[in-house]
Coordinates of C-alpha atoms and ligand atoms in Angstrom, one line a residue:
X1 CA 24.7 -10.4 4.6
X2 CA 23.0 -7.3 6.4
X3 CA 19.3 -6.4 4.6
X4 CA 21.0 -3.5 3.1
X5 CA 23.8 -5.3 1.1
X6 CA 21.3 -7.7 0.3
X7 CA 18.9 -4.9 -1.2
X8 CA 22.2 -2.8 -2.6
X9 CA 22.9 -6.0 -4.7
X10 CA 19.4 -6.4 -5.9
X11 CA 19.0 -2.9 -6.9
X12 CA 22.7 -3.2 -9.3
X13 CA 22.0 -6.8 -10.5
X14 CA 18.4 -8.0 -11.0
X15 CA 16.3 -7.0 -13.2
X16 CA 14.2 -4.1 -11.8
X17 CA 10.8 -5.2 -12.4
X18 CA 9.5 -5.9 -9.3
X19 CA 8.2 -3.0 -6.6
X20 CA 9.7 -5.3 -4.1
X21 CA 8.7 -3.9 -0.6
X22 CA 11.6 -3.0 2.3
X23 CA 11.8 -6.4 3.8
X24 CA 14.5 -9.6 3.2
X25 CA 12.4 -12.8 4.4
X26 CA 14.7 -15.4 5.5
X27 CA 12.4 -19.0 6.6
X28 CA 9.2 -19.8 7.5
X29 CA 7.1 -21.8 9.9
X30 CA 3.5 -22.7 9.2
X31 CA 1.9 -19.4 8.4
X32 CA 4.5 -17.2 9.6
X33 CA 7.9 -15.9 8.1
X34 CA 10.5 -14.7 9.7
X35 CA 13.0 -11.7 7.9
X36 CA 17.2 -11.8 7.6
X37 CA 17.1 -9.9 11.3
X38 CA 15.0 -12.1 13.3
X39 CA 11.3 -10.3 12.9
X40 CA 8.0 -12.7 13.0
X41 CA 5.4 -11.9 10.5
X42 CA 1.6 -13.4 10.2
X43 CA 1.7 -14.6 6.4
X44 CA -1.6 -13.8 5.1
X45 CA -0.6 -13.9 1.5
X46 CA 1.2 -17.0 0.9
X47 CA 3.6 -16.4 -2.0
X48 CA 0.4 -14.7 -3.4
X49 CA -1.8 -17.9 -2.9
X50 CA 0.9 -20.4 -3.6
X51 CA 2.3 -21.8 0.3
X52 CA -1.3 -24.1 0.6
X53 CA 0.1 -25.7 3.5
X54 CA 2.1 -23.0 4.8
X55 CA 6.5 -22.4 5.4
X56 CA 8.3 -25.6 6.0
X57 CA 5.6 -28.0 6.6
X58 CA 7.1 -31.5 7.4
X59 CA 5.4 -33.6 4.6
X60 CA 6.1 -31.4 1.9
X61 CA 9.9 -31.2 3.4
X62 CA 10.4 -34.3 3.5
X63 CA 8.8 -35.7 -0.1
X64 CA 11.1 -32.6 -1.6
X65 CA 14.1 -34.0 0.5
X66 CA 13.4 -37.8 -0.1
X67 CA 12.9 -37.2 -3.9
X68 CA 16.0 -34.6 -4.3
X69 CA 17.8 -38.1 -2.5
X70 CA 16.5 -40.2 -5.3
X71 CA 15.9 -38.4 -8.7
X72 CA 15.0 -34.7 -9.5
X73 CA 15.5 -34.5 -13.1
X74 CA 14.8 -37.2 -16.1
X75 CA 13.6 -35.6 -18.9
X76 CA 10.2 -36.7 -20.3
X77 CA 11.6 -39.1 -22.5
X78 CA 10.8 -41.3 -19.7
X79 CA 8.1 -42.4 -17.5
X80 CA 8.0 -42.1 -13.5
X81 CA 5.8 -43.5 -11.0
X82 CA 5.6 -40.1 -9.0
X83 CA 4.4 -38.4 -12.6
X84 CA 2.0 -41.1 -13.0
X85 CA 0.4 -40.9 -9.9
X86 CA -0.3 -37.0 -10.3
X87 CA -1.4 -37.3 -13.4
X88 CA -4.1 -39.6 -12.1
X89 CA -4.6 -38.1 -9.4
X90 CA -5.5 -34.8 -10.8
X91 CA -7.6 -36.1 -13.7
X92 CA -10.0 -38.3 -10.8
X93 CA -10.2 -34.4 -8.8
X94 CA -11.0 -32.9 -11.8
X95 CA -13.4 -34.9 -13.4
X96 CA -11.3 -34.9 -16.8
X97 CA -9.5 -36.8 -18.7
X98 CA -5.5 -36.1 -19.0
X99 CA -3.4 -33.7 -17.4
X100 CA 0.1 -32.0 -19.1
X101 CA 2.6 -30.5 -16.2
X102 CA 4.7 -28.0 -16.8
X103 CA 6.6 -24.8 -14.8
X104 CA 4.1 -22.5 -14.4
X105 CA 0.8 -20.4 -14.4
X106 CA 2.0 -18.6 -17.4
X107 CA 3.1 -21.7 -19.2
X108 CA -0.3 -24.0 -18.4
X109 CA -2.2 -21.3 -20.0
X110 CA 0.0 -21.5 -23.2
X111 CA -0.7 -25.1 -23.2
X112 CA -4.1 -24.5 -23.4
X113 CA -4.6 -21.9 -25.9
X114 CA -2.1 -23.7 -28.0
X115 CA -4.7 -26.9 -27.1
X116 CA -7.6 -24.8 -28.6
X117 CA -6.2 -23.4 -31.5
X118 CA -5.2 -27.4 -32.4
X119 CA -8.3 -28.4 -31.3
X120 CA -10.3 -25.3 -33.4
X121 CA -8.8 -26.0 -36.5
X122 CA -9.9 -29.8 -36.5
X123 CA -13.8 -28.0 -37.2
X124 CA -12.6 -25.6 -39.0
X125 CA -9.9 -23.6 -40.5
X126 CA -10.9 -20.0 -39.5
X127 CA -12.3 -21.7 -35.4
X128 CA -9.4 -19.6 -33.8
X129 CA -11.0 -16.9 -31.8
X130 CA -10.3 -16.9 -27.8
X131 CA -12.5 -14.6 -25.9
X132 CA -10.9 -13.5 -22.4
X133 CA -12.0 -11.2 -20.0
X134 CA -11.6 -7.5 -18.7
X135 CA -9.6 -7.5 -15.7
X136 CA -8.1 -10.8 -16.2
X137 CA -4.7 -12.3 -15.7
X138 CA -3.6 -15.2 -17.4
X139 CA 0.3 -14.3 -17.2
X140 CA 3.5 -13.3 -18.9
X141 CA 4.2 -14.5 -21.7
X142 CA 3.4 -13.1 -24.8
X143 CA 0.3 -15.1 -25.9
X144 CA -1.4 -14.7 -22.2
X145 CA -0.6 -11.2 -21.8
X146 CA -2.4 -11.0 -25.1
X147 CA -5.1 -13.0 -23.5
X148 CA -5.0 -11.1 -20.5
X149 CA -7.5 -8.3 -20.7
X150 CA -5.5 -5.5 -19.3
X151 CA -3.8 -3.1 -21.2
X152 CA -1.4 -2.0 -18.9
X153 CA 0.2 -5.9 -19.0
X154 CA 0.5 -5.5 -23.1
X155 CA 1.8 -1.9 -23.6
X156 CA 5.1 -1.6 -25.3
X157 CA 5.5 -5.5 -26.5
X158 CA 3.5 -5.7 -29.7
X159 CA 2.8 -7.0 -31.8
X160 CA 0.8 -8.9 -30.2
X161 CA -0.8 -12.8 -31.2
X162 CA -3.5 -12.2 -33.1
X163 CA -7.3 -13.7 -32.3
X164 CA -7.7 -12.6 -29.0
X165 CA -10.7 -10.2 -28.1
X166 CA -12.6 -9.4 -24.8
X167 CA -15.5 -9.3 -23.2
X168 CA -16.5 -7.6 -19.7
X169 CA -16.3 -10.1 -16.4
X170 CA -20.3 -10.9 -15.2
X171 CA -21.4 -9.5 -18.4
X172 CA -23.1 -12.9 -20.6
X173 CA -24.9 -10.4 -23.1
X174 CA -21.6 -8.5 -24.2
X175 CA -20.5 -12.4 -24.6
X176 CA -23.2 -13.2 -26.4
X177 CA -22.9 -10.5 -28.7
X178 CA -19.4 -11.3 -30.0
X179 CA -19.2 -15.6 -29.3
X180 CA -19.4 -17.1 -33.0
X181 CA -18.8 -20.3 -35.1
X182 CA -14.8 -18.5 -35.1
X183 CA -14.7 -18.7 -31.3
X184 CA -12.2 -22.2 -30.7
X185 CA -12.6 -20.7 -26.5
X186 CA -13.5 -18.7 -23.9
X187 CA -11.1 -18.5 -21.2
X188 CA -12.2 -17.1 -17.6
X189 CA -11.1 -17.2 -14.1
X190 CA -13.6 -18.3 -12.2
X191 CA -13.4 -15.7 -9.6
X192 CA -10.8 -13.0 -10.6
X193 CA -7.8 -12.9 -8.7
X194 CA -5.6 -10.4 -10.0
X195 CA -7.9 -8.4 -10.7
X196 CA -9.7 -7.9 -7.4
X197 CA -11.4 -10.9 -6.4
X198 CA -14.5 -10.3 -8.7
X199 CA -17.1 -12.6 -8.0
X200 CA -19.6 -13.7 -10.7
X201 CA -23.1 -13.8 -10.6
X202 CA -24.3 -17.1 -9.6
X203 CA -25.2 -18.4 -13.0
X204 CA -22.9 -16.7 -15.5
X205 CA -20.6 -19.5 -15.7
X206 CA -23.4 -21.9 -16.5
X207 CA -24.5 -19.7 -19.2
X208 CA -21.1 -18.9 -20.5
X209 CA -21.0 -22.9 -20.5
X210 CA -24.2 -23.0 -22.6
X211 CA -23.1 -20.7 -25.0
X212 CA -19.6 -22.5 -25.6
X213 CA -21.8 -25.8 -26.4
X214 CA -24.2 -23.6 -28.9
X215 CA -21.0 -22.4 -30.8
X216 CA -19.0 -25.3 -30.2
X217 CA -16.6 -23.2 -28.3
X218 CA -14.2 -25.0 -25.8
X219 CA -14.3 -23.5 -22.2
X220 CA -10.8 -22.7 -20.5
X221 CA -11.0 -22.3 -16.8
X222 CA -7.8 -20.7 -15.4
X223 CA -7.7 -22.0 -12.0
X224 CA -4.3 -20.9 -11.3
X225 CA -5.4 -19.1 -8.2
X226 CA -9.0 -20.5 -7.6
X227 CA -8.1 -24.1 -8.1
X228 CA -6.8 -26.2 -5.1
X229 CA -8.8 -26.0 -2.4
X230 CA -8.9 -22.0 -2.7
X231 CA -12.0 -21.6 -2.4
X232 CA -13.0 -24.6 0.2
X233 CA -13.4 -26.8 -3.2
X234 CA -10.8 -28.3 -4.8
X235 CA -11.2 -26.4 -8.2
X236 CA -13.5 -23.3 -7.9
X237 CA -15.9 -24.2 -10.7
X238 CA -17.6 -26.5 -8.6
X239 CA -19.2 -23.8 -6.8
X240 CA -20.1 -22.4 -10.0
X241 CA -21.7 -26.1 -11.2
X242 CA -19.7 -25.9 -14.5
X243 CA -17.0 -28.1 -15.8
X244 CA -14.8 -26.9 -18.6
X245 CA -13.0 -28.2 -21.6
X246 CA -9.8 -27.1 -20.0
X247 CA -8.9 -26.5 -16.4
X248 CA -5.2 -25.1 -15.9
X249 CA -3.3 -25.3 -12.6
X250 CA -0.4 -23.9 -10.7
X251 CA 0.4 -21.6 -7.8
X252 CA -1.1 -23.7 -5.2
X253 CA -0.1 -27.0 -6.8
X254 CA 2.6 -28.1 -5.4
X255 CA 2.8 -25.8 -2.4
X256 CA 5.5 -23.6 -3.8
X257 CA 7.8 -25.6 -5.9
X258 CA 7.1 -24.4 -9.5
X259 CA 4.9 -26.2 -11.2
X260 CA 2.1 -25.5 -13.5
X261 CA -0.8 -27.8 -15.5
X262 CA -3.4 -28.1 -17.6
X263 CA -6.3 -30.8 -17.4
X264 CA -8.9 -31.5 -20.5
X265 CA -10.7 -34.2 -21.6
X266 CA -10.2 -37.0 -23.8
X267 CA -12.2 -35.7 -27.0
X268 CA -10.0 -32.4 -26.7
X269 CA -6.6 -34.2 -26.1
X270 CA -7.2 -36.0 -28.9
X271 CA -6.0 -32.7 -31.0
X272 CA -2.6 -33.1 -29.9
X273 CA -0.2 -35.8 -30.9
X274 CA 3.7 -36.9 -29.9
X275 CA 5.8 -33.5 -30.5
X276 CA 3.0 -31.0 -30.7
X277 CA 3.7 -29.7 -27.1
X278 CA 6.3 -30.5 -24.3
X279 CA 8.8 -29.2 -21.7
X280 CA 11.8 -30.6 -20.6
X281 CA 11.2 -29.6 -17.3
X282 CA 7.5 -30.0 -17.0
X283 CA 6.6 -32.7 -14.8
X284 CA 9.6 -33.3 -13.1
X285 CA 10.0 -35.9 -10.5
X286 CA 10.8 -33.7 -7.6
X287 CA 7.7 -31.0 -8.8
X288 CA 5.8 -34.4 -9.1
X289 CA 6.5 -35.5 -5.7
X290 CA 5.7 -32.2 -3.9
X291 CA 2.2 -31.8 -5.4
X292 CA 1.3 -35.5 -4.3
X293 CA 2.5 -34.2 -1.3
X294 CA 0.1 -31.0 -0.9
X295 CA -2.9 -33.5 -2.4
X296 CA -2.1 -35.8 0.7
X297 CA -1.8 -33.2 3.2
X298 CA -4.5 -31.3 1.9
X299 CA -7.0 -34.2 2.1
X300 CA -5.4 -35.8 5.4
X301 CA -5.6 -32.2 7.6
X302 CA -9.2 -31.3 5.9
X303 CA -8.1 -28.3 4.2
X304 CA -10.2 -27.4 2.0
X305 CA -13.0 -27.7 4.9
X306 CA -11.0 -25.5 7.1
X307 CA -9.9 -22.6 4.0
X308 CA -14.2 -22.6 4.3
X309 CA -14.7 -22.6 7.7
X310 CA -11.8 -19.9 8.2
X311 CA -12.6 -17.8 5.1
X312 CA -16.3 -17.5 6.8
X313 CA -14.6 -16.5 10.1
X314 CA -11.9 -14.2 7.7
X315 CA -15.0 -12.6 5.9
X316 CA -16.9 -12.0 9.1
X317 CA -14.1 -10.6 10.9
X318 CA -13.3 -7.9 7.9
X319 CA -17.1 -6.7 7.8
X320 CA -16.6 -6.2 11.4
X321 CA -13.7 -3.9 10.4
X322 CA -16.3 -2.3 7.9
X323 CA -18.7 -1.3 10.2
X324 CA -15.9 0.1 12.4
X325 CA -14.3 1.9 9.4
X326 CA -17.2 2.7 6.6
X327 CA -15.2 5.5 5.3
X328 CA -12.5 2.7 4.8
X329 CA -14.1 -0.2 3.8
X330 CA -16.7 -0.1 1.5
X331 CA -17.3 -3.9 0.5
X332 CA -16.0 -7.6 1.7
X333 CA -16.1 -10.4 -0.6
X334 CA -15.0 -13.9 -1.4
X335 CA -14.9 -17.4 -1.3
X336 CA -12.9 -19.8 1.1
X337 CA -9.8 -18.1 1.4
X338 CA -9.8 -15.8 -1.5
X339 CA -10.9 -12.5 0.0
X340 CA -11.1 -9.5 -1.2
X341 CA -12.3 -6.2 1.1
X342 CA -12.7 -2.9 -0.8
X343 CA -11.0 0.3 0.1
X344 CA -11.9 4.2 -0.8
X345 CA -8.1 4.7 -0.9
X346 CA -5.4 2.8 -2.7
X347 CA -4.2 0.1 -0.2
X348 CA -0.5 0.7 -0.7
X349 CA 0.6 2.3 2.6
X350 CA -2.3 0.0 4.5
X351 CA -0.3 -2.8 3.3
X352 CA 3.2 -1.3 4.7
X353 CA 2.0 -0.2 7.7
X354 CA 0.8 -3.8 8.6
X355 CA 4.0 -4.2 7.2
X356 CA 6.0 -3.1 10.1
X357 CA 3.7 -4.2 12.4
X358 CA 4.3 -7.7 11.8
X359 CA 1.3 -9.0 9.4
X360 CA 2.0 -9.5 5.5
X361 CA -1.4 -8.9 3.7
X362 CA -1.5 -7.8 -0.5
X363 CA -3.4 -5.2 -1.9
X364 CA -4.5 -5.9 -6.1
X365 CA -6.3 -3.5 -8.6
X366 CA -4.8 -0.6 -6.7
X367 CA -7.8 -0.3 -3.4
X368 CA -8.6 -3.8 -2.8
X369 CA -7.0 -5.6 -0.5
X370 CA -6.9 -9.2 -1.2
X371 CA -6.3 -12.2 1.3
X372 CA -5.0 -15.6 0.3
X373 CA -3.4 -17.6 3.1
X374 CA -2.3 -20.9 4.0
X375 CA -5.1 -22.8 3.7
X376 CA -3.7 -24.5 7.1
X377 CA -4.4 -21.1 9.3
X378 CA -6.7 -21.2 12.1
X379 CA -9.1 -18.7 14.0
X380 CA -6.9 -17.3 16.5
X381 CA -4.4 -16.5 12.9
X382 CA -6.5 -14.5 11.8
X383 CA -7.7 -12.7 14.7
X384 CA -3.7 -11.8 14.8
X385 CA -3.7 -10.3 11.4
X386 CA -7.1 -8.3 12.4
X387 CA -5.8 -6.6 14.9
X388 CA -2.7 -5.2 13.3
X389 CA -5.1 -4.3 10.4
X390 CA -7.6 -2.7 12.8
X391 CA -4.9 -0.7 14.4
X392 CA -3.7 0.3 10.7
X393 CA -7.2 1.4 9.5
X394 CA -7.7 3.1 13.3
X395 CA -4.7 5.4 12.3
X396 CA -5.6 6.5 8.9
Ligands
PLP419 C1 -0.6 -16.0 -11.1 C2 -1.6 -16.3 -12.2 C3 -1.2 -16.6 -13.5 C4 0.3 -16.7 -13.9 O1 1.0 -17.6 -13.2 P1 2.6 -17.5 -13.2 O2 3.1 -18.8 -12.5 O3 3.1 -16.3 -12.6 O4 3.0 -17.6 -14.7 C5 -2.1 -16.9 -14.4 N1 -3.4 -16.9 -14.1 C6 -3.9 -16.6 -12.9 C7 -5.3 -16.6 -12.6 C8 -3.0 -16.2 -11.9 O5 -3.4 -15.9 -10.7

């Protein structure tokens, strides 16, 4: 099919929700795509953070292709090995106890606010209260939109779950001011996404974690775009030298088949018994097998060295861009290879002029432009994308 046929059909028969941009991608190769008419583009945003080890890499092929061969579907009424080897894989990374898997970011956060409510009510009846942030996203459905603290996500879909409220990002007073004896959990992403790649102050997770202990409060962590290796550590909170309650994992996971999961401890698990939660395709074999796979390749090729070695070089290169353009640019930030650089314009037309010159980068929050590549990229990659974003800037 020609890219206009393709696009025709898409505009009469899918749901028009997406501002898809002009461009049909057909494969990929590492950190490049390739569209339906032959054109090569630098991939700088991954399936927004998802493709960890880049298009088509042979491992993950082949475990997908091998385990497609053998068994993709069982249903969780039934164990299997490559299940049982995630689950203990993640829990060792994680420093936790037990993991749940299901299909997404969206539904791993579910999990775990349906987790703390459980968990809440075994201290007290009226311990229901999550506190979220400003600026957050926790997803789609209709309890994290509700926890996510954006209005523009919520509008025309209430009523909305009750018990949510919200707190600024970076802001430990305002969270001190509302956390109470009703407050079953504060969920945070480490290092907003979403929302621009907002950076907290050094110590506000710690102190967000010493409040939750003071009011009993569990601590969610939605690592959904932090976690794996994002930010040159396997799960961002590292950095941060907090561990939560709950951690909750997905785009990265399993290197772009869907997948999605949430990891707490023992005492917190213990909330949930057989037929409180489930999925019946959460933790399918063939999801199972490709996020053993990323875990392998990511600790075999060093990855989560290189996204901190290359996010240096990424960061570097972009305040080099900022001292060329300072009407342009006013601020680079991030963390391995979550980087955000701040614009005095919204970044839409940035984004499709690099577009059409061959490099794919994402712009978030309207004016910041946000990079999250393959973690497998190297230095000369990202040279290519800077200069098709140099020559963008140079002509605005
Ligand atoms: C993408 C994202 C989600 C939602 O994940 P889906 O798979 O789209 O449901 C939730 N939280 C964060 C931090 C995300 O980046």
């Amino acid at each position: 099919m020609d890219k206009q046929t393709i696009e025709d059909i898409d505009q009469e028969n899918y749901l028009q929700v997406f501002a898809r941009y002009n461009l049909v991608l057909s494969h990929g190769d590492g950190p490049y795509v390739y569209d339906n008419e032959g054109k090569k583009y630098i991939d700088f945003l991954g399936g927004i953070a998802v493709n960890v080890l880049g298009h088509a890499h042979p491992v993950l092929v082949k475990a997908v292709s091998e385990q497609a061969g053998k068994i993709i579907h069982c249903s969780n009424l039934y164990y299997t090995e490559v299940q049982a080897i995630l689950a203990k894989k993640l829990a060792t990374l994680s420093g936790l106890d037990r993991v749940f898997v299901g299909n997404s970011g969206a539904e791993a956060n579910e999990g775990a606010i349906k987790l703390a409510r459980k968990y809440g009510k075994t201290i007290a009846a009226d311990k229901v209260e999550i506190i979220t942030a400003e600026h957050s996203f926790h997803g789609r459905t209709l309890a994290t939109l509700t926890a996510t603290g954006q209005p523009k996500y919520q509008k025309g879909y209430e009523p909305l779950p009750g018990g949510f409220k919200y707190v600024p990002f970076n802001d430990i007073a305002a969270l001190e001011a509302i956390i109470s004896a009703k407050t079953c959990a504060v969920m945070l992403e480490p290092i907003q996404g979403e929302g621009g790649v907002n950076i907290p102050d050094k110590d506000y997770l710690i102190k967000v974690r010493q409040l939750c202990d003071k009011y009993g409060a569990l601590l969610i962590l939605d690592e959904i775009q932090t976690g794996m290796g994002r930010t040159g550590k396997m799960f961002a909170y590292e950095l941060f030298g907090v561990k939560p309650d709950i951690v909750t994992l997905a785009k990265g996971l399993a290197g772009g088949v869907p997948i999605g999961a949430f990891i707490t401890t023992n005492k917190v698990a213990a909330a949930f018994t057989a037929g409180d939660h489930g999925s019946t395709f959460g933790g399918n074999p063939l999801a199972c097998a490709a996020a053993n796979a990323v875990l392998r390749v990511m600790d075999e090729e060093k990855l989560l060295e290189n996204a901190q070695i290359i996010g240096d070089y990424l960061v570097d290169k972009l305040n080099a861009l900022k001292s060329k353009y300072p009407a342009l640019i006013t601020e680079v930030r991030g963390k391995g290879l979550i980087v955000g650089a701040k614009l005095t314009l919204p970044g839409r037309d940035i984004v499709n002029n690099c577009l059409s010159q061959g490099a794919i980068i994402n712009c978030t929050a309207g004016d910041i432009l946000r990079f999250v590549p393959p973690l497998i990229i190297t230095k000369d990659h990202v040279d290519e994308m800077i200069a098709v974003l140099d020559k963008t800037l140079a002509a605005v």
